[in-house]
Amino acid sequence: MTQLALVIDLNVCVGCHACVTSCKEWNTSGAAGPMSDDRPYGKDPTGTFFNRVQTFEIGQFPNTETVHFPKSCLHCEDAPCVPVCPTGASHKRELDGIVLVDYDKCIGCKYCSWACPYGARELDEHQKVMKKCTLCVDRIYDEALPERERKPACVMACPTSARLYGDVHDPDSEVSVAIRERGGYALMPEWGTKPANHYLPRQKAHVRIHEDELVRADNPLKKERKKPMPDKDSPSLDDVTSW
């Protein structure tokens, strides 16, 4: 069985939110939209997102590091959101393993959000239905698009290629090779949900900087200060010109 998924490289994600904005743009205008935004530039903004990036600091000051952690539906192979849905709105496709929500059947009861241990479900306050990442199912099968563009919008937009996409059940796929060779892992395996999405771990990079490298050699302020400074009684530009 094919299982499409994302593999996210935490080592090169820079938290630019290109994945968030491209996801919002594509899905707002697509079959999964609209994705509402209330007070986006005002107090207490709220809205619906399929993909979010959480940024936090780890370590002890001053030796801290910034971690950017993209998060969306993980398209679990044993998705707990599916059996709890009383109307069958949440379902997992046999074709490709993508977990979707049928808005026509969803009654917004939130059972799926309570069952999901990853917090990947969101209630659309306007449509009163549960929404989540569709893996851009309306894009990846769109034959009107060039084949190279039949990927989720977030993958296409990532400037650092931190997001890979493919069949994690195909041992020769790009995502399977990355998981196998670079220590890819799934979130919270103790829940037994078998998330299809995986993450590639951050790798420590040690850079030793010598003290003299911290001083900018071509500092323009230093160059200017080498010139004789004018006396406070010297005429200014206003004194010698007739504007």
Short mmCIF file of N, CA, C and O in Angstrom, two decimals, residues 121-227:
data_model
loop_
_atom_site.label_atom_id
_atom_site.label_comp_id
_atom_site.label_asym_id
_atom_site.label_seq_id
_atom_site.Cartn_x
_atom_site.Cartn_y
_atom_site.Cartn_z
N ARG A 121 -5.79 18.83 14.44
CA ARG A 121 -7.13 19.18 13.94
C ARG A 121 -7.51 20.58 14.41
O ARG A 121 -7.24 20.97 15.54
N GLU A 122 -8.19 21.32 13.53
CA GLU A 122 -8.67 22.66 13.89
C GLU A 122 -10.12 22.81 13.46
O GLU A 122 -10.50 22.35 12.37
N LEU A 123 -10.91 23.46 14.30
CA LEU A 123 -12.31 23.73 13.95
C LEU A 123 -12.39 25.06 13.20
O LEU A 123 -11.91 26.08 13.69
N ASP A 124 -12.98 25.01 12.02
CA ASP A 124 -13.22 26.25 11.28
C ASP A 124 -14.43 26.93 11.91
O ASP A 124 -15.55 26.41 11.85
N GLU A 125 -14.19 28.08 12.55
CA GLU A 125 -15.24 28.74 13.29
C GLU A 125 -16.37 29.24 12.40
O GLU A 125 -17.47 29.51 12.87
N HIS A 126 -16.09 29.40 11.12
CA HIS A 126 -17.12 29.91 10.21
C HIS A 126 -17.94 28.77 9.61
O HIS A 126 -19.16 28.83 9.58
N GLN A 127 -17.27 27.72 9.16
CA GLN A 127 -17.98 26.60 8.54
C GLN A 127 -18.41 25.54 9.55
O GLN A 127 -19.18 24.65 9.22
N LYS A 128 -17.86 25.62 10.78
CA LYS A 128 -18.18 24.67 11.85
C LYS A 128 -17.86 23.23 11.44
O LYS A 128 -18.62 22.29 11.71
N VAL A 129 -16.73 23.06 10.77
CA VAL A 129 -16.25 21.73 10.42
C VAL A 129 -14.78 21.62 10.82
O VAL A 129 -14.09 22.64 10.95
N MET A 130 -14.30 20.41 11.00
CA MET A 130 -12.91 20.19 11.36
C MET A 130 -12.06 20.19 10.09
O MET A 130 -12.46 19.64 9.06
N LYS A 131 -10.89 20.82 10.21
CA LYS A 131 -10.01 20.91 9.05
C LYS A 131 -8.60 20.47 9.42
O LYS A 131 -8.20 20.52 10.58
N LYS A 132 -7.86 20.08 8.39
CA LYS A 132 -6.50 19.60 8.59
C LYS A 132 -5.77 19.51 7.27
O LYS A 132 -6.39 19.67 6.20
N CYS A 133 -4.48 19.25 7.33
CA CYS A 133 -3.66 19.10 6.12
C CYS A 133 -4.22 18.01 5.22
O CYS A 133 -4.54 16.91 5.69
N THR A 134 -4.31 18.29 3.94
CA THR A 134 -4.78 17.30 2.96
C THR A 134 -3.62 16.75 2.14
O THR A 134 -3.84 15.98 1.21
N LEU A 135 -2.41 17.16 2.47
CA LEU A 135 -1.23 16.85 1.68
C LEU A 135 -1.40 17.37 0.25
O LEU A 135 -0.83 16.84 -0.69
N CYS A 136 -2.24 18.43 0.14
CA CYS A 136 -2.53 19.05 -1.17
C CYS A 136 -2.98 17.97 -2.17
O CYS A 136 -2.46 17.89 -3.29
N VAL A 137 -3.96 17.17 -1.74
CA VAL A 137 -4.42 16.07 -2.59
C VAL A 137 -4.98 16.57 -3.91
O VAL A 137 -4.94 15.86 -4.92
N ASP A 138 -5.49 17.80 -3.92
CA ASP A 138 -6.02 18.36 -5.17
C ASP A 138 -4.91 18.89 -6.07
O ASP A 138 -5.16 19.26 -7.21
N ARG A 139 -3.72 18.94 -5.56
CA ARG A 139 -2.59 19.42 -6.34
C ARG A 139 -1.73 18.28 -6.88
O ARG A 139 -1.32 18.28 -8.04
N ILE A 140 -1.48 17.29 -6.02
CA ILE A 140 -0.54 16.23 -6.39
C ILE A 140 -1.09 15.31 -7.47
O ILE A 140 -0.34 14.57 -8.10
N TYR A 141 -2.43 15.36 -7.69
CA TYR A 141 -3.04 14.54 -8.75
C TYR A 141 -3.54 15.39 -9.91
O TYR A 141 -4.22 14.88 -10.79
N ASP A 142 -3.21 16.68 -9.90
CA ASP A 142 -3.68 17.58 -10.94
C ASP A 142 -2.79 17.45 -12.18
O ASP A 142 -1.67 17.96 -12.21
N GLU A 143 -3.30 16.76 -13.19
CA GLU A 143 -2.52 16.52 -14.40
C GLU A 143 -2.36 17.78 -15.24
O GLU A 143 -1.61 17.77 -16.23
N ALA A 144 -3.07 18.85 -14.89
CA ALA A 144 -2.89 20.13 -15.59
C ALA A 144 -1.58 20.79 -15.18
O ALA A 144 -1.09 21.69 -15.88
N LEU A 145 -1.05 20.37 -14.05
CA LEU A 145 0.22 20.92 -13.59
C LEU A 145 1.38 20.12 -14.18
O LEU A 145 1.25 18.90 -14.41
N PRO A 146 2.53 20.76 -14.42
CA PRO A 146 3.71 20.00 -14.82
C PRO A 146 4.04 18.96 -13.75
O PRO A 146 3.83 19.20 -12.56
N GLU A 147 4.55 17.82 -14.14
CA GLU A 147 4.77 16.72 -13.19
C GLU A 147 5.68 17.15 -12.02
O GLU A 147 5.48 16.72 -10.89
N ARG A 148 6.65 18.01 -12.32
CA ARG A 148 7.57 18.43 -11.26
C ARG A 148 6.89 19.28 -10.19
O ARG A 148 7.42 19.46 -9.09
N GLU A 149 5.70 19.83 -10.52
CA GLU A 149 4.97 20.67 -9.57
C GLU A 149 3.86 19.92 -8.86
O GLU A 149 3.13 20.51 -8.07
N ARG A 150 3.71 18.63 -9.12
CA ARG A 150 2.67 17.85 -8.44
C ARG A 150 3.17 17.40 -7.07
O ARG A 150 3.39 16.21 -6.81
N LYS A 151 3.40 18.38 -6.24
CA LYS A 151 3.86 18.18 -4.86
C LYS A 151 3.07 19.12 -3.97
O LYS A 151 2.52 20.12 -4.44
N PRO A 152 3.01 18.85 -2.67
CA PRO A 152 2.35 19.78 -1.77
C PRO A 152 2.94 21.19 -1.88
O PRO A 152 4.14 21.35 -2.12
N ALA A 153 2.08 22.20 -1.70
CA ALA A 153 2.52 23.58 -1.85
C ALA A 153 3.66 23.92 -0.90
O ALA A 153 4.57 24.69 -1.26
N CYS A 154 3.64 23.35 0.30
CA CYS A 154 4.69 23.66 1.27
C CYS A 154 6.05 23.15 0.80
O CYS A 154 7.08 23.78 1.05
N VAL A 155 6.04 22.00 0.12
CA VAL A 155 7.30 21.44 -0.39
C VAL A 155 7.85 22.32 -1.51
O VAL A 155 9.06 22.59 -1.58
N MET A 156 6.95 22.77 -2.38
CA MET A 156 7.37 23.61 -3.49
C MET A 156 7.95 24.94 -3.00
O MET A 156 8.84 25.51 -3.61
N ALA A 157 7.41 25.46 -1.88
CA ALA A 157 7.79 26.81 -1.43
C ALA A 157 9.03 26.84 -0.56
O ALA A 157 9.65 27.89 -0.40
N CYS A 158 9.42 25.72 0.03
CA CYS A 158 10.52 25.73 1.01
C CYS A 158 11.84 26.16 0.36
O CYS A 158 12.34 25.49 -0.56
N PRO A 159 12.43 27.27 0.81
CA PRO A 159 13.66 27.77 0.17
C PRO A 159 14.90 26.97 0.51
O PRO A 159 15.93 27.10 -0.15
N THR A 160 14.85 26.14 1.56
CA THR A 160 16.03 25.38 1.96
C THR A 160 15.88 23.88 1.67
O THR A 160 16.73 23.10 2.09
N SER A 161 14.80 23.52 0.99
CA SER A 161 14.53 22.09 0.70
C SER A 161 14.48 21.26 1.98
O SER A 161 14.95 20.13 2.03
N ALA A 162 13.91 21.87 3.01
CA ALA A 162 13.78 21.16 4.29
C ALA A 162 12.65 20.15 4.26
O ALA A 162 12.55 19.31 5.15
N ARG A 163 11.78 20.24 3.25
CA ARG A 163 10.62 19.37 3.20
C ARG A 163 10.71 18.44 2.00
O ARG A 163 10.83 18.89 0.86
N LEU A 164 10.66 17.15 2.27
CA LEU A 164 10.67 16.13 1.22
C LEU A 164 9.28 15.50 1.18
O LEU A 164 8.56 15.47 2.18
N TYR A 165 8.93 14.95 0.04
CA TYR A 165 7.60 14.36 -0.13
C TYR A 165 7.71 13.09 -0.96
O TYR A 165 8.48 13.03 -1.93
N GLY A 166 6.96 12.05 -0.56
CA GLY A 166 6.98 10.83 -1.34
C GLY A 166 6.33 9.68 -0.59
O GLY A 166 5.66 9.87 0.44
N ASP A 167 6.54 8.48 -1.12
CA ASP A 167 5.96 7.25 -0.57
C ASP A 167 6.93 6.64 0.43
O ASP A 167 7.98 6.12 0.04
N VAL A 168 6.57 6.67 1.70
CA VAL A 168 7.47 6.13 2.72
C VAL A 168 7.48 4.61 2.73
O VAL A 168 8.29 4.00 3.43
N HIS A 169 6.57 3.99 1.99
CA HIS A 169 6.57 2.52 1.89
C HIS A 169 7.44 2.02 0.73
O HIS A 169 7.69 0.82 0.62
N ASP A 170 7.86 2.93 -0.11
CA ASP A 170 8.75 2.57 -1.22
C ASP A 170 10.20 2.70 -0.72
O ASP A 170 10.67 3.81 -0.48
N PRO A 171 10.91 1.59 -0.57
CA PRO A 171 12.26 1.67 0.02
C PRO A 171 13.25 2.47 -0.82
O PRO A 171 14.28 2.90 -0.30
N ASP A 172 12.92 2.67 -2.09
CA ASP A 172 13.84 3.41 -2.96
C ASP A 172 13.45 4.88 -3.11
O ASP A 172 14.13 5.62 -3.84
N SER A 173 12.37 5.30 -2.50
CA SER A 173 11.94 6.70 -2.63
C SER A 173 12.90 7.62 -1.88
O SER A 173 13.63 7.21 -0.97
N GLU A 174 12.85 8.90 -2.25
CA GLU A 174 13.72 9.90 -1.62
C GLU A 174 13.46 9.99 -0.12
O GLU A 174 14.39 10.11 0.69
N VAL A 175 12.19 9.89 0.25
CA VAL A 175 11.86 10.03 1.68
C VAL A 175 12.33 8.80 2.47
O VAL A 175 12.83 8.93 3.59
N SER A 176 12.18 7.62 1.89
CA SER A 176 12.61 6.41 2.61
C SER A 176 14.13 6.39 2.78
O SER A 176 14.64 6.00 3.83
N VAL A 177 14.83 6.80 1.74
CA VAL A 177 16.30 6.85 1.83
C VAL A 177 16.73 7.84 2.91
O VAL A 177 17.64 7.58 3.71
N ALA A 178 16.06 9.01 2.95
CA ALA A 178 16.40 10.02 3.95
C ALA A 178 16.14 9.52 5.36
O ALA A 178 16.96 9.71 6.27
N ILE A 179 15.01 8.85 5.54
CA ILE A 179 14.68 8.30 6.87
C ILE A 179 15.70 7.25 7.28
O ILE A 179 16.20 7.24 8.41
N ARG A 180 16.05 6.39 6.35
CA ARG A 180 16.95 5.27 6.64
C ARG A 180 18.38 5.73 6.90
O ARG A 180 19.04 5.27 7.83
N GLU A 181 18.85 6.66 6.09
CA GLU A 181 20.27 7.04 6.16
C GLU A 181 20.54 8.20 7.11
O GLU A 181 21.69 8.43 7.49
N ARG A 182 19.49 8.96 7.46
CA ARG A 182 19.73 10.15 8.28
C ARG A 182 18.98 10.12 9.60
O ARG A 182 18.77 11.15 10.23
N GLY A 183 18.58 8.94 10.00
CA GLY A 183 17.98 8.79 11.34
C GLY A 183 16.61 9.42 11.47
O GLY A 183 16.29 9.96 12.54
N GLY A 184 15.80 9.36 10.43
CA GLY A 184 14.46 9.93 10.53
C GLY A 184 13.62 9.25 11.59
O GLY A 184 13.73 8.04 11.81
N TYR A 185 12.79 10.03 12.25
CA TYR A 185 11.98 9.47 13.34
C TYR A 185 10.56 10.01 13.28
O TYR A 185 10.30 11.06 12.70
N ALA A 186 9.64 9.26 13.87
CA ALA A 186 8.24 9.68 13.95
C ALA A 186 7.96 10.23 15.35
O ALA A 186 8.61 9.84 16.32
N LEU A 187 6.98 11.12 15.43
CA LEU A 187 6.65 11.72 16.72
C LEU A 187 5.89 10.73 17.59
O LEU A 187 4.99 10.03 17.13
N MET A 188 6.26 10.71 18.84
CA MET A 188 5.56 9.95 19.88
C MET A 188 5.14 8.55 19.43
O MET A 188 3.95 8.23 19.35
N PRO A 189 6.11 7.68 19.11
CA PRO A 189 5.76 6.33 18.66
C PRO A 189 5.05 5.52 19.73
O PRO A 189 4.40 4.51 19.42
N GLU A 190 5.17 5.96 20.99
CA GLU A 190 4.52 5.21 22.08
C GLU A 190 2.99 5.19 21.97
O GLU A 190 2.33 4.35 22.58
N TRP A 191 2.44 6.09 21.14
CA TRP A 191 0.99 6.10 20.97
C TRP A 191 0.53 5.02 19.99
O TRP A 191 -0.67 4.74 19.89
N GLY A 192 1.45 4.45 19.24
CA GLY A 192 1.09 3.37 18.32
C GLY A 192 0.30 3.81 17.11
O GLY A 192 -0.34 2.99 16.44
N THR A 193 0.34 5.10 16.80
CA THR A 193 -0.44 5.60 15.66
C THR A 193 0.33 5.48 14.34
O THR A 193 -0.25 5.68 13.28
N LYS A 194 1.61 5.19 14.39
CA LYS A 194 2.46 5.06 13.21
C LYS A 194 2.36 6.27 12.28
O LYS A 194 1.87 6.16 11.15
N PRO A 195 2.80 7.43 12.74
CA PRO A 195 2.73 8.62 11.88
C PRO A 195 3.51 8.40 10.58
O PRO A 195 4.64 7.91 10.60
N ALA A 196 2.90 8.76 9.47
CA ALA A 196 3.60 8.62 8.19
C ALA A 196 4.65 9.72 8.02
O ALA A 196 5.72 9.48 7.46
N ASN A 197 4.32 10.93 8.47
CA ASN A 197 5.32 12.00 8.40
C ASN A 197 6.47 11.70 9.35
O ASN A 197 6.26 11.16 10.45
N HIS A 198 7.66 12.05 8.93
CA HIS A 198 8.85 11.84 9.76
C HIS A 198 9.65 13.13 9.84
O HIS A 198 9.47 14.05 9.02
N TYR A 199 10.56 13.18 10.79
CA TYR A 199 11.47 14.31 10.95
C TYR A 199 12.91 13.81 10.91
O TYR A 199 13.21 12.73 11.43
N LEU A 200 13.76 14.62 10.29
CA LEU A 200 15.19 14.33 10.31
C LEU A 200 15.80 15.16 11.42
O LEU A 200 15.57 16.38 11.50
N PRO A 201 16.57 14.56 12.32
CA PRO A 201 17.03 15.27 13.53
C PRO A 201 18.07 16.34 13.23
O PRO A 201 18.80 16.28 12.25
N ARG A 202 18.09 17.32 14.11
CA ARG A 202 19.11 18.37 14.03
C ARG A 202 20.46 17.77 14.40
O ARG A 202 20.56 16.93 15.29
N GLN A 203 21.48 18.23 13.72
CA GLN A 203 22.83 17.74 13.99
C GLN A 203 23.66 18.88 14.56
O GLN A 203 23.64 20.00 14.04
N LYS A 204 24.37 18.59 15.61
CA LYS A 204 25.19 19.61 16.26
C LYS A 204 26.34 20.02 15.33
O LYS A 204 27.04 19.18 14.78
N ALA A 205 26.50 21.31 15.15
CA ALA A 205 27.62 21.83 14.37
C ALA A 205 28.45 22.74 15.28
O ALA A 205 27.94 23.73 15.80
N HIS A 206 29.67 22.36 15.50
CA HIS A 206 30.53 23.14 16.39
C HIS A 206 31.41 24.07 15.57
O HIS A 206 32.17 23.62 14.71
N VAL A 207 31.29 25.36 15.80
CA VAL A 207 32.09 26.36 15.10
C VAL A 207 32.92 27.12 16.13
O VAL A 207 32.38 27.68 17.09
N ARG A 208 34.22 27.10 15.96
CA ARG A 208 35.09 27.80 16.89
C ARG A 208 35.53 29.12 16.26
O ARG A 208 36.16 29.14 15.19
N ILE A 209 35.20 30.22 16.89
CA ILE A 209 35.52 31.55 16.37
C ILE A 209 36.57 32.18 17.26
O ILE A 209 36.40 32.27 18.48
N HIS A 210 37.69 32.59 16.66
CA HIS A 210 38.74 33.25 17.42
C HIS A 210 38.33 34.68 17.73
O HIS A 210 37.53 35.29 17.00
N GLU A 211 38.92 35.21 18.78
CA GLU A 211 38.51 36.54 19.25
C GLU A 211 38.71 37.60 18.18
O GLU A 211 37.90 38.50 18.03
N ASP A 212 39.83 37.50 17.42
CA ASP A 212 40.09 38.52 16.41
C ASP A 212 39.10 38.45 15.25
O ASP A 212 38.94 39.42 14.50
N GLU A 213 38.39 37.32 15.12
CA GLU A 213 37.40 37.20 14.06
C GLU A 213 36.09 37.89 14.42
O GLU A 213 35.21 38.06 13.57
N LEU A 214 35.95 38.28 15.67
CA LEU A 214 34.75 38.97 16.10
C LEU A 214 34.82 40.47 15.82
O LEU A 214 33.84 41.18 15.98
N VAL A 215 35.98 40.98 15.41
CA VAL A 215 36.16 42.40 15.12
C VAL A 215 36.11 42.59 13.62
O VAL A 215 36.87 41.96 12.87
N ARG A 216 35.21 43.43 13.18
CA ARG A 216 35.08 43.66 11.75
C ARG A 216 36.24 44.50 11.25
O ARG A 216 36.45 45.64 11.71
N ALA A 217 36.99 43.95 10.30
CA ALA A 217 38.20 44.61 9.82
C ALA A 217 37.88 45.87 9.04
O ALA A 217 38.65 46.85 9.08
N ASP A 218 36.77 45.88 8.32
CA ASP A 218 36.45 47.03 7.48
C ASP A 218 35.35 47.89 8.10
O ASP A 218 34.52 48.44 7.39
N ASN A 219 35.35 47.96 9.41
CA ASN A 219 34.33 48.75 10.10
C ASN A 219 34.40 50.21 9.64
O ASN A 219 35.40 50.90 9.88
N PRO A 220 33.38 50.75 8.96
CA PRO A 220 33.44 52.13 8.45
C PRO A 220 33.54 53.16 9.56
O PRO A 220 34.10 54.24 9.35
N LEU A 221 33.02 52.87 10.71
CA LEU A 221 33.10 53.84 11.81
C LEU A 221 34.54 54.05 12.23
O LEU A 221 34.96 55.17 12.55
N LYS A 222 35.31 53.00 12.22
CA LYS A 222 36.72 53.13 12.60
C LYS A 222 37.48 53.95 11.56
O LYS A 222 38.35 54.73 11.88
N LYS A 223 37.16 53.76 10.31
CA LYS A 223 37.84 54.50 9.26
C LYS A 223 37.52 55.99 9.37
O LYS A 223 38.38 56.84 9.22
N GLU A 224 36.27 56.31 9.64
CA GLU A 224 35.88 57.71 9.75
C GLU A 224 36.55 58.37 10.94
O GLU A 224 36.92 59.54 10.90
N ARG A 225 36.73 57.63 12.01
CA ARG A 225 37.32 58.22 13.20
C ARG A 225 38.81 58.50 13.05
O ARG A 225 39.39 59.22 13.83
N LYS A 226 39.41 57.92 12.03
CA LYS A 226 40.83 58.21 11.81
C LYS A 226 41.03 59.60 11.26
O LYS A 226 42.09 60.17 11.34
N LYS A 227 39.98 60.16 10.67
CA LYS A 227 40.09 61.50 10.10
C LYS A 227 40.01 62.53 11.23
O LYS A 227 39.39 62.29 12.26
#
